[in-house]
Short mmCIF file of C-alpha atoms in Angstrom, two decimals:
data_model
loop_
_atom_site.label_atom_id
_atom_site.label_comp_id
_atom_site.label_asym_id
_atom_site.label_seq_id
_atom_site.Cartn_x
_atom_site.Cartn_y
_atom_site.Cartn_z
CA MET A 1 138.77 77.28 -98.14
CA SER A 2 138.22 80.73 -99.57
CA CYS A 3 137.04 81.78 -102.81
CA SER A 4 140.24 82.42 -104.32
CA SER A 5 141.66 79.50 -103.13
CA SER A 6 138.85 77.16 -105.12
CA LEU A 7 138.93 78.79 -108.29
CA LEU A 8 141.81 77.41 -109.62
CA THR A 9 139.38 74.46 -110.90
CA PRO A 10 138.03 76.01 -113.40
CA SER A 11 140.51 77.89 -114.38
CA PHE A 12 142.40 74.19 -115.90
CA ASP A 13 139.77 73.04 -117.14
CA LEU A 14 138.91 76.35 -118.99
CA CYS A 15 142.54 75.98 -120.94
CA LEU A 16 141.48 72.11 -121.45
CA PHE A 17 138.10 73.48 -123.49
CA LYS A 18 140.14 76.14 -125.67
CA GLN A 19 142.29 73.47 -127.01
CA ASP A 20 139.27 70.89 -126.70
CA GLU A 21 136.86 71.93 -127.85
CA VAL A 22 136.91 70.57 -131.75
CA GLU A 23 137.41 67.38 -129.86
CA ASP A 24 134.03 66.43 -128.73
CA GLU A 25 135.41 63.01 -128.02
CA GLU A 26 137.82 63.34 -125.87
CA GLY A 27 135.88 65.95 -123.89
CA GLU A 28 133.35 62.97 -123.25
CA ILE A 29 135.99 60.79 -122.28
CA MET A 30 137.38 62.70 -120.31
CA SER A 31 134.12 63.40 -118.05
CA GLU A 32 133.72 60.03 -117.20
CA SER A 33 137.12 59.22 -116.18
CA LEU A 34 135.81 61.71 -113.50
CA LYS A 35 132.97 60.50 -112.18
CA GLU A 36 133.78 59.73 -108.75
CA SER A 37 133.87 55.72 -107.97
CA GLU A 38 131.06 53.73 -106.07
CA GLU A 39 133.84 51.24 -105.57
CA PRO A 40 137.30 50.57 -104.33
CA SER A 41 139.10 48.17 -107.23
CA ASN A 42 140.65 44.92 -105.15
CA LYS A 43 143.10 45.15 -108.53
CA ARG A 44 146.20 44.54 -108.12
CA VAL A 45 149.14 47.62 -109.20
CA LYS A 46 152.89 48.37 -108.77
CA PRO A 47 153.44 51.06 -106.33
CA VAL A 48 154.15 54.51 -107.34
CA SER A 49 157.64 56.60 -107.38
CA LYS A 50 157.10 59.91 -105.65
CA SER A 51 157.36 62.58 -108.30
CA ASN A 52 156.85 66.36 -109.15
CA SER A 53 155.21 65.18 -113.18
CA LEU A 54 151.77 65.87 -113.71
CA THR A 55 151.67 62.28 -115.51
CA GLY A 56 152.21 61.01 -111.28
CA VAL A 57 148.79 62.68 -111.11
CA ILE A 58 146.68 61.62 -113.39
CA THR A 59 144.54 58.08 -113.59
CA PRO A 60 146.29 56.40 -116.98
CA ALA A 61 143.45 54.71 -118.99
CA LYS A 62 143.19 51.05 -121.10
CA THR A 63 142.02 52.70 -123.64
CA PRO A 64 144.23 55.26 -126.29
CA ALA A 65 141.98 57.83 -126.22
CA LEU A 66 142.36 58.56 -122.43
CA LYS A 67 146.13 57.98 -122.72
CA ARG A 68 145.20 61.16 -125.81
CA ILE A 69 143.48 62.50 -123.41
CA GLY A 70 146.66 62.84 -120.27
CA LEU A 71 149.28 63.64 -123.38
CA SER A 72 146.92 66.38 -124.53
CA ILE A 73 146.76 68.05 -120.64
CA SER A 74 150.31 67.42 -120.34
CA ARG A 75 150.47 69.51 -123.39
CA SER A 76 148.27 71.89 -122.00
CA ILE A 77 150.30 73.41 -119.57
CA SER A 78 154.40 73.39 -121.94
CA PHE A 79 155.06 70.31 -118.67
CA ARG A 80 156.80 67.91 -119.61
CA THR A 81 158.59 64.59 -117.19
CA ASP A 82 160.74 61.61 -117.94
CA ALA A 83 158.72 59.35 -115.00
CA ARG A 84 157.69 56.55 -116.52
CA PRO A 85 154.09 55.84 -117.18
CA LEU A 86 151.73 54.66 -115.10
CA PRO A 87 150.36 50.64 -115.51
CA PRO A 88 147.09 50.53 -116.39
CA ALA A 89 144.15 51.30 -113.66
CA PRO A 90 140.86 50.52 -113.90
CA LEU A 91 138.70 54.21 -114.04
CA ARG A 92 136.66 52.98 -110.86
CA SER A 93 139.77 54.57 -108.75
CA ARG A 94 138.87 57.36 -106.54
CA PRO A 95 139.73 61.00 -107.41
CA LYS A 96 140.98 63.63 -105.92
CA ALA A 97 138.29 65.40 -102.98
CA SER A 98 136.89 67.97 -104.18
CA SER A 99 137.79 71.41 -102.77
CA PHE A 100 133.36 72.31 -103.83
CA PRO A 101 131.23 69.27 -102.05
CA ARG A 102 128.27 68.73 -103.11
CA ARG A 103 126.17 69.51 -100.24
CA ARG A 104 128.36 72.04 -97.79
CA ASN A 105 128.82 70.56 -94.34
CA SER A 106 126.20 72.09 -91.93
CA GLN A 107 127.74 73.37 -89.12
CA CYS A 108 125.36 74.52 -86.03
CA TRP A 109 125.70 77.71 -83.77
CA SER A 110 126.44 75.11 -80.60
CA ASP A 111 129.60 74.07 -82.50
CA THR A 112 131.03 77.22 -82.57
CA VAL A 113 130.87 77.53 -78.86
CA GLU A 114 132.56 75.48 -76.51
CA SER A 115 130.25 76.23 -72.97
CA HIS A 116 126.59 78.37 -73.01
CA ASP A 117 123.93 78.98 -70.35
CA LEU A 118 121.05 79.57 -72.13
CA THR A 119 118.00 78.33 -72.21
CA ALA A 120 116.07 75.90 -74.82
CA LYS A 121 114.33 78.30 -77.10
CA GLU A 122 117.29 80.80 -76.81
CA ILE A 123 119.89 78.40 -78.43
CA LYS A 124 116.95 77.61 -80.32
CA ARG A 125 116.92 81.48 -81.48
CA GLN A 126 120.59 81.75 -81.59
CA GLU A 127 120.73 78.29 -84.12
CA VAL A 128 118.40 80.56 -86.88
CA ILE A 129 120.21 83.98 -86.88
CA TYR A 130 122.73 81.83 -87.33
CA GLU A 131 121.65 79.94 -89.55
CA LEU A 132 120.64 83.40 -91.79
CA THR A 133 124.58 84.37 -91.52
CA GLN A 134 125.48 81.35 -92.83
CA GLY A 135 123.12 81.82 -95.84
CA GLU A 136 124.01 84.81 -96.59
CA ARG A 137 128.05 83.79 -96.58
CA GLN A 138 126.84 80.57 -98.69
CA LEU A 139 125.50 83.05 -100.45
CA ILE A 140 127.57 85.37 -101.17
CA GLU A 141 130.22 82.60 -102.49
CA ASP A 142 127.74 81.47 -104.99
CA LEU A 143 127.55 84.48 -106.72
CA SER A 144 131.04 85.28 -106.60
CA LEU A 145 132.28 82.05 -108.37
CA LEU A 146 128.73 82.53 -110.78
CA LYS A 147 130.63 86.06 -111.49
CA LYS A 148 133.97 84.60 -112.17
CA VAL A 149 133.57 81.04 -113.39
CA TYR A 150 130.71 81.57 -115.72
CA TYR A 151 130.11 84.86 -117.11
CA GLU A 152 134.04 86.04 -116.86
CA PRO A 153 135.14 83.38 -119.20
CA MET A 154 131.79 82.93 -121.30
CA LEU A 155 132.92 86.68 -121.67
CA LYS A 156 137.33 86.53 -122.63
CA LEU A 157 136.34 83.25 -124.34
CA ASP A 158 133.85 84.69 -127.00
CA ILE A 159 131.19 82.18 -126.38
CA MET A 160 128.20 84.54 -125.40
CA THR A 161 128.09 88.00 -126.44
CA GLU A 162 128.58 90.63 -123.62
CA SER A 163 124.62 91.71 -124.72
CA GLU A 164 123.44 87.89 -124.38
CA LEU A 165 125.33 87.36 -120.76
CA GLY A 166 124.09 90.55 -119.95
CA GLN A 167 120.40 89.62 -120.35
CA ILE A 168 120.38 85.65 -118.83
CA PHE A 169 122.68 87.48 -115.76
CA GLY A 170 120.82 90.27 -115.31
CA THR A 171 121.39 92.57 -112.55
CA LEU A 172 123.07 89.78 -110.35
CA ASP A 173 126.38 92.25 -109.66
CA SER A 174 123.84 94.30 -107.64
CA LEU A 175 123.30 91.54 -105.57
CA ILE A 176 126.46 90.69 -104.43
CA PRO A 177 127.74 94.10 -102.11
CA LEU A 178 123.28 94.08 -100.80
CA HIS A 179 124.17 90.47 -99.39
CA GLU A 180 128.16 90.92 -98.46
CA ASP A 181 126.51 94.15 -96.77
CA LEU A 182 124.17 92.43 -94.14
CA LEU A 183 126.92 89.33 -93.92
CA SER A 184 128.68 92.42 -91.89
CA ARG A 185 125.99 94.29 -89.74
CA LEU A 186 124.74 90.50 -88.84
CA GLU A 187 128.46 89.65 -87.71
CA ARG A 188 128.94 92.96 -85.73
CA LEU A 189 126.30 91.90 -84.14
CA ARG A 190 128.00 88.69 -82.59
CA GLY A 191 129.47 89.34 -79.23
CA SER A 192 132.56 87.58 -77.75
CA GLU A 193 130.36 84.58 -76.71
CA LYS A 194 129.45 84.13 -80.32
CA THR A 195 125.70 85.31 -78.88
CA VAL A 196 122.94 87.61 -80.55
CA GLY A 197 121.13 90.07 -78.45
CA GLU A 198 119.17 92.24 -80.87
CA VAL A 199 118.65 91.75 -84.31
CA GLY A 200 115.54 92.94 -85.42
CA PRO A 201 116.27 96.78 -85.91
CA THR A 202 119.36 95.67 -87.67
CA LEU A 203 116.72 93.72 -90.02
CA MET A 204 114.35 96.16 -89.93
CA ASN A 205 116.84 98.46 -91.79
CA TRP A 206 118.26 96.20 -94.86
CA PHE A 207 115.10 94.37 -95.41
CA PRO A 208 113.99 97.80 -97.65
CA CYS A 209 117.33 96.75 -100.00
CA LEU A 210 115.11 93.33 -101.27
CA GLU A 211 113.49 95.91 -103.13
CA ALA A 212 116.90 95.31 -106.06
CA TYR A 213 115.11 91.23 -106.71
CA VAL A 214 112.03 93.21 -108.64
CA THR A 215 114.92 93.88 -111.41
CA TYR A 216 117.07 90.69 -111.12
CA CYS A 217 113.30 88.23 -110.71
CA CYS A 218 112.02 90.00 -113.40
CA ASN A 219 114.66 89.71 -115.36
CA GLN A 220 114.49 85.50 -114.82
CA VAL A 221 112.16 84.08 -117.14
CA GLY A 222 113.27 85.60 -120.37
CA ALA A 223 117.22 85.04 -118.44
CA LYS A 224 115.33 81.33 -118.79
CA ALA A 225 114.21 81.19 -122.53
CA LEU A 226 117.85 82.67 -123.58
CA LEU A 227 119.59 80.53 -121.64
CA ASP A 228 117.89 77.45 -123.42
CA GLN A 229 118.06 78.95 -126.37
CA LYS A 230 121.99 79.29 -126.42
CA LYS A 231 122.02 75.49 -124.93
CA HIS A 232 121.82 74.52 -128.87
CA GLU A 233 124.03 75.52 -128.99
CA LYS A 234 127.25 73.79 -129.46
CA ARG A 235 130.26 75.76 -127.81
CA VAL A 236 127.71 77.39 -125.46
CA GLU A 237 126.74 73.22 -124.29
CA HIS A 238 130.56 71.87 -124.31
CA PHE A 239 131.23 75.02 -122.41
CA LEU A 240 128.46 74.21 -119.38
CA ARG A 241 129.22 70.79 -120.09
CA LEU A 242 132.83 71.07 -118.75
CA CYS A 243 131.94 73.29 -115.99
CA GLN A 244 129.25 71.11 -114.43
CA GLU A 245 131.15 67.89 -114.25
CA SER A 246 133.58 69.89 -113.05
CA SER A 247 134.14 69.98 -109.06
CA PHE A 248 133.10 72.90 -107.76
CA SER A 249 130.06 73.14 -109.63
CA ARG A 250 128.65 70.59 -107.27
CA LYS A 251 126.87 68.76 -109.52
CA LEU A 252 124.55 72.08 -110.11
CA ASP A 253 124.52 73.77 -113.60
CA LEU A 254 124.19 77.48 -114.45
CA TRP A 255 120.23 78.33 -114.28
CA ASN A 256 120.71 76.46 -110.73
CA PHE A 257 123.37 79.01 -109.44
CA LEU A 258 121.14 81.62 -111.57
CA ASP A 259 118.51 80.79 -109.31
CA LEU A 260 120.02 80.86 -105.93
CA PRO A 261 119.05 84.43 -105.63
CA ARG A 262 115.16 83.82 -105.64
CA SER A 263 115.12 80.29 -103.66
CA ARG A 264 117.57 82.75 -101.12
CA LEU A 265 114.86 85.24 -100.95
CA VAL A 266 111.72 83.35 -100.13
CA LYS A 267 113.20 81.82 -97.30
CA TYR A 268 113.66 85.07 -95.62
CA PRO A 269 109.49 85.10 -94.14
CA LEU A 270 110.48 81.45 -93.16
CA LEU A 271 113.27 82.28 -91.13
CA LEU A 272 111.80 85.67 -89.44
CA LYS A 273 108.99 83.60 -88.24
CA GLU A 274 111.29 80.99 -86.66
CA ILE A 275 113.18 84.05 -84.89
CA GLN A 276 110.11 85.56 -84.15
CA LYS A 277 108.63 82.67 -82.49
CA CYS A 278 111.48 81.61 -80.60
CA THR A 279 112.16 85.77 -79.68
CA PRO A 280 110.50 85.92 -75.55
CA PRO A 281 107.24 88.76 -74.93
CA GLU A 282 109.67 91.31 -73.35
CA HIS A 283 112.65 91.10 -75.68
CA PRO A 284 113.21 93.69 -77.86
CA ASP A 285 113.05 92.05 -80.50
CA GLU A 286 109.39 91.10 -79.73
CA ASP A 287 108.25 93.67 -82.50
CA ALA A 288 111.21 95.80 -84.30
CA LEU A 289 111.82 92.02 -86.51
CA PRO A 290 110.06 93.03 -89.92
CA ASP A 291 107.26 91.37 -92.20
CA ALA A 292 107.62 89.84 -95.76
CA SER A 293 106.15 92.34 -97.09
CA ILE A 294 108.85 93.31 -99.44
CA VAL A 295 108.96 89.69 -100.10
CA ALA A 296 105.48 89.20 -101.43
CA GLU A 297 105.72 92.64 -103.43
CA VAL A 298 108.69 90.66 -105.22
CA ASN A 299 106.81 87.93 -105.81
CA LYS A 300 103.62 90.10 -107.23
CA LYS A 301 106.07 91.79 -109.47
CA THR A 302 107.78 88.69 -111.16
CA GLY A 303 104.08 87.00 -111.15
CA GLU A 304 103.20 90.49 -113.35
CA ALA A 305 106.49 90.43 -115.30
CA GLU A 306 106.22 86.62 -116.33
CA CYS A 307 102.68 86.13 -117.29
CA GLN A 308 104.06 89.29 -119.93
CA PHE A 309 106.69 87.34 -121.13
CA TYR A 310 104.78 84.82 -121.99
CA ARG A 311 101.81 86.72 -123.29
CA ARG A 312 103.99 88.37 -126.02
CA GLY A 313 105.52 85.13 -126.77
CA LEU A 314 101.36 84.19 -128.41
CA THR A 315 100.79 83.86 -131.65
CA TYR A 316 96.95 83.96 -132.98
CA LEU A 317 96.08 81.91 -136.17
CA GLU A 318 92.58 83.75 -135.65
CA GLU A 319 91.69 87.04 -134.51
CA SER A 320 88.80 85.25 -132.33
CA GLN A 321 91.37 83.36 -130.51
CA ARG A 322 92.44 87.27 -129.20
CA LEU A 323 90.51 87.31 -125.60
CA PRO A 324 90.33 90.25 -124.09
CA GLU A 325 90.69 88.04 -120.64
CA ILE A 326 93.58 87.00 -121.91
CA GLN A 327 96.01 90.73 -121.77
CA GLN A 328 93.68 91.88 -118.88
CA SER A 329 95.22 89.64 -117.30
CA ARG A 330 98.25 90.14 -114.61
CA PHE A 331 99.71 86.45 -113.09
CA LEU A 332 100.04 83.33 -114.41
CA TYR A 333 98.91 80.99 -112.06
CA CYS A 334 100.42 77.39 -114.12
CA HIS A 335 102.02 77.03 -116.89
CA GLY A 336 103.00 73.11 -118.47
CA GLU A 337 103.29 70.62 -120.96
CA LEU A 338 99.81 68.52 -121.14
CA LYS A 339 98.79 65.91 -124.12
CA ASN A 340 94.76 65.97 -125.79
CA ASN A 341 92.14 63.30 -126.29
CA LYS A 342 94.64 63.05 -129.73
CA GLY A 343 97.95 62.55 -128.31
CA GLN A 344 99.03 65.72 -128.95
CA ARG A 345 101.70 67.49 -127.18
CA LEU A 346 100.26 71.11 -126.37
CA HIS A 347 101.81 74.06 -123.60
CA VAL A 348 99.04 74.74 -121.56
CA PHE A 349 98.62 78.20 -119.73
CA LEU A 350 96.31 78.98 -117.11
CA PHE A 351 95.83 83.00 -116.80
CA GLU A 352 94.53 84.55 -114.60
CA LEU A 353 91.05 85.58 -116.40
CA ALA A 354 91.96 83.15 -119.48
CA LEU A 355 93.29 78.98 -120.14
CA VAL A 356 95.47 78.57 -123.57
CA LEU A 357 95.89 75.88 -124.86
CA THR A 358 99.43 76.28 -127.68
CA ARG A 359 101.83 74.32 -129.83
CA PRO A 360 105.30 75.21 -128.70
CA GLY A 361 107.19 76.62 -132.26
CA GLU A 362 110.11 78.69 -132.76
CA ASP A 363 110.49 81.99 -134.36
CA ARG A 364 112.98 82.79 -137.18
CA ASP A 365 115.98 83.77 -134.53
CA GLY A 366 115.12 80.22 -132.75
CA GLY A 367 113.37 81.97 -129.99
CA HIS A 368 110.18 80.33 -128.25
CA VAL A 369 106.43 80.78 -129.39
CA PHE A 370 103.78 79.88 -129.32
CA ASN A 371 101.48 79.24 -130.93
CA VAL A 372 98.07 79.56 -130.17
CA TYR A 373 95.35 75.86 -130.21
CA ARG A 374 91.97 76.41 -130.89
CA GLN A 375 90.00 79.07 -129.09
CA PRO A 376 91.18 79.84 -125.02
CA LEU A 377 88.48 79.79 -122.45
CA PRO A 378 87.70 82.62 -120.43
CA VAL A 379 88.24 81.52 -116.64
CA ALA A 380 84.84 82.76 -115.64
CA LEU A 381 83.05 80.16 -118.17
CA ILE A 382 85.03 77.07 -117.28
CA ASN A 383 83.55 74.24 -116.07
CA LEU A 384 86.16 71.55 -114.30
CA GLU A 385 85.34 67.53 -114.67
CA GLU A 386 87.70 65.49 -112.91
CA ILE A 387 88.11 61.65 -115.04
CA PRO A 388 88.83 58.66 -112.97
CA ASP A 389 91.47 56.35 -113.28
CA GLY A 390 90.52 53.21 -115.00
CA GLU A 391 87.40 55.27 -116.57
CA ALA A 392 86.49 55.13 -120.81
CA GLY A 393 87.28 58.89 -121.71
CA GLY A 394 84.92 60.44 -124.11
CA GLY A 395 83.13 57.35 -125.44
CA GLY A 396 86.57 56.53 -127.35
CA THR A 397 88.37 59.66 -128.21
CA PHE A 398 90.96 58.69 -124.80
CA ARG A 399 91.25 55.07 -126.49
CA GLY A 400 95.24 54.63 -128.69
CA ALA A 401 96.09 57.77 -128.30
CA PHE A 402 95.52 57.98 -123.97
CA THR A 403 96.41 54.84 -123.11
CA GLY A 404 97.77 52.69 -126.05
CA GLY A 405 94.60 51.48 -127.04
CA ASN A 406 93.33 50.41 -124.09
CA ASP A 407 89.76 51.58 -122.95
CA LYS A 408 91.23 53.01 -119.53
CA VAL A 409 92.90 56.95 -119.22
CA LYS A 410 94.91 58.07 -116.44
CA ASN A 411 95.84 61.48 -115.48
CA CYS A 412 93.00 62.92 -117.20
CA PHE A 413 90.71 65.87 -117.19
CA ARG A 414 87.92 68.08 -118.98
CA VAL A 415 87.65 71.47 -119.22
CA SER A 416 84.67 73.35 -120.95
CA SER A 417 83.13 76.51 -121.56
CA ARG A 418 79.31 77.42 -120.78
CA GLY A 419 76.90 80.04 -121.48
CA ARG A 420 78.64 80.66 -124.74
CA SER A 421 76.69 80.06 -128.43
CA LYS A 422 79.34 77.01 -129.48
CA ALA A 423 80.52 75.31 -126.70
CA HIS A 424 84.17 74.34 -126.20
CA SER A 425 85.65 71.12 -124.56
CA TYR A 426 88.88 69.14 -124.23
CA SER A 427 89.90 66.41 -122.77
CA LEU A 428 93.62 66.62 -121.64
CA GLN A 429 95.89 64.55 -119.26
CA ALA A 430 98.81 64.71 -117.50
CA ASN A 431 102.38 63.34 -116.64
CA ASP A 432 101.84 61.66 -113.53
CA SER A 433 98.81 61.85 -110.82
CA PHE A 434 100.88 64.73 -108.82
CA SER A 435 100.49 67.00 -112.30
CA LYS A 436 97.17 66.15 -112.79
CA GLN A 437 96.23 67.13 -108.75
CA GLN A 438 98.23 70.39 -109.26
CA TRP A 439 95.94 72.00 -113.07
CA ILE A 440 93.32 70.79 -110.73
CA THR A 441 94.29 72.66 -107.82
CA CYS A 442 94.75 75.60 -109.87
CA LEU A 443 92.19 75.74 -112.09
CA ARG A 444 89.39 75.31 -109.31
CA GLN A 445 91.00 78.32 -107.09
CA ALA A 446 91.03 80.25 -110.62
CA ILE A 447 87.59 79.77 -111.77
CA VAL A 448 86.41 80.43 -107.59
CA GLN A 449 88.37 83.99 -107.90
CA SER A 450 87.33 84.08 -111.47
CA ARG A 451 84.16 83.99 -110.96
CA ASP A 452 84.17 86.34 -106.75
CA GLN A 453 86.02 89.46 -108.93
CA THR A 454 82.83 88.95 -111.40
CA ALA A 455 80.13 89.05 -108.79
CA GLN A 456 82.40 91.95 -107.03
CA THR A 457 82.25 94.01 -110.30
CA SER A 458 78.57 93.73 -110.68
CA ARG A 459 77.97 94.94 -107.41
CA SER A 460 80.12 97.60 -107.73
CA GLN A 461 78.68 98.72 -111.24
CA PHE A 462 75.46 98.46 -109.94
CA SER A 463 75.86 100.80 -106.86
CA LEU A 464 77.20 103.17 -109.00
CA HIS A 465 74.50 103.58 -111.50
CA PRO A 466 70.69 102.27 -109.36
CA ASP A 467 67.44 102.88 -109.96
CA PRO A 468 66.19 105.66 -108.64
CA ALA A 469 63.39 103.63 -106.88
CA LEU A 470 65.83 101.22 -105.36
CA TYR A 471 66.75 104.46 -103.14
CA HIS A 472 62.88 104.45 -100.86
CA ILE A 473 63.02 100.58 -101.19
CA ALA A 474 66.39 100.18 -99.39
CA GLU A 475 65.06 102.64 -97.14
CA LEU A 476 61.86 100.87 -96.82
CA SER A 477 61.16 99.63 -92.99
CA LEU A 478 59.37 95.71 -92.99
CA SER A 479 57.09 97.33 -90.41
CA SER A 480 54.97 100.24 -92.10
CA ASP A 481 52.43 99.61 -94.41
CA THR A 482 52.21 103.90 -95.09
CA GLU A 483 55.51 103.54 -96.57
CA ILE A 484 54.75 101.11 -99.11
CA SER A 485 51.89 103.42 -100.36
CA SER A 486 54.10 105.86 -100.95
CA LEU A 487 56.16 103.32 -103.15
CA GLN A 488 53.45 102.61 -105.34
CA THR A 489 54.84 105.16 -108.00
CA HIS A 490 57.34 103.07 -108.27
CA SER A 491 56.18 99.80 -108.72
CA GLU A 492 56.83 99.75 -112.14
CA THR A 493 59.95 100.96 -112.48
CA VAL A 494 61.54 98.34 -110.40
CA ASP A 495 63.08 95.26 -112.11
CA VAL A 496 66.80 94.28 -111.04
CA PRO A 497 67.66 91.05 -109.77
CA TYR A 498 67.50 90.04 -106.66
CA ALA A 499 70.96 88.44 -106.61
CA PHE A 500 72.25 92.09 -106.15
CA LEU A 501 70.43 93.23 -103.93
CA THR A 502 70.64 93.38 -99.23
CA ALA A 503 68.40 90.64 -97.39
CA GLN A 504 66.40 94.03 -96.33
CA GLN A 505 65.94 95.00 -100.13
CA VAL A 506 64.70 91.78 -101.26
CA MET A 507 61.95 91.50 -99.20
CA GLY A 508 60.93 95.08 -99.02
CA THR A 509 60.22 94.69 -102.88
CA VAL A 510 58.84 91.28 -102.15
CA ARG A 511 56.37 93.42 -99.38
CA LEU A 512 55.90 95.92 -102.04
CA GLU A 513 54.87 93.38 -104.77
CA LEU A 514 52.45 92.04 -102.83
CA PHE A 515 50.51 95.60 -101.45
CA VAL A 516 49.99 96.33 -105.11
CA GLN A 517 48.05 93.21 -105.44
CA ARG A 518 45.99 93.97 -102.87
CA GLN A 519 45.20 97.48 -103.88
CA SER A 520 44.07 96.02 -107.00
CA ASP A 521 42.34 92.91 -105.44
#
């Protein structure tokens, strides 16, 4: 069905919203009556004569409230009827089929051709290219729907200001023509037999356009925070609920639609990999397909924007909590809700170089802030301890808080700092085993990378400012005692940890020390 005809349903719902925005009770009952049935009713009802009136379309209600909804709908479109009211019928009667099913009908390339003379590998290649083309078409439909059904009505009905909608929807308008261009290019590649010969140059020329995603994806973190804040307003919540319950939404909420471009972006590397896998060695596309480096760059920029957004949202209670590692972090490994050993809910951020525990709050404008709880931990100094399920946790610190009075704990782990005069240790509990494993995996990865980075930085600093005596040690020949004797005058100045020396330098230093000792004897 074309996009223009599919937009009739949301416009009808918007008419109801404008009239019934105060009548919450009626709106809730109406949404329940629109839900699909699980089984048909066996109750016998009188036959209904054909009628052009709206009363013959709307399922009557058992309760007076639903009857008032039917009358309200009739008044909202200024339509009168003399038809007799239908007898009461159960609410389980099946409604009209939706023009927007929750899941689109999946169609393969093979379904579009009557016959073909291709190998199995080439058929799979055509299927992947067709999937790429269909994905572009569906994304264009969804983004157009997003603009027509959400952005424009909310602006027209003054549900949000133009500035707020601009922050939430970001650069959505720039993405629609971008994907329309790719769809047009792909469709032109299809020959008379509905096959695509060479797709590599087309994708190679188009892929740089994905740089437009940097701005859109970087804006998403702030857009999500603002949308969650606006959902607490009654008019916004009521409008979004009506839209989600309508047939055009496929049970998706506004954020699901706003996140579709990012979801599409991460599929491109997979599709390119599949096309590459199905392309024979002698095919022109073998060396003409683009790489997914632009996608990795978008992910990197998005991660940096997310890190900056949450760093700005941190509120420090003490100046000592402002670790330089927090400001130096470029990205977030993960963040989410955990409980401490007192049962308090915390929002924990694992930045690149620091672990920060916070308590969520709100500012004067209703925006989210995160009050830093206790002392943050530098990742390079973290000791991670996994607490097995069923063990008693920390002598009794977990009792009552984590287990409801039992001695056994579940989904818990402990982080502590090392190498500091004042040690800090935090016992944390995840919501489930999967979440716990994610946290442990991210923590281990962060610890290893942070320590490797610290060691690399130390080595680079040492190489820039080496001890003058080490110039001779680095050139030392292990079999030459004459060269060792020439270094006797430098023996007292060599005081460098072995960890920062190469194997040759370490052995040379050891032999130098033995030589000096032998000479003294």
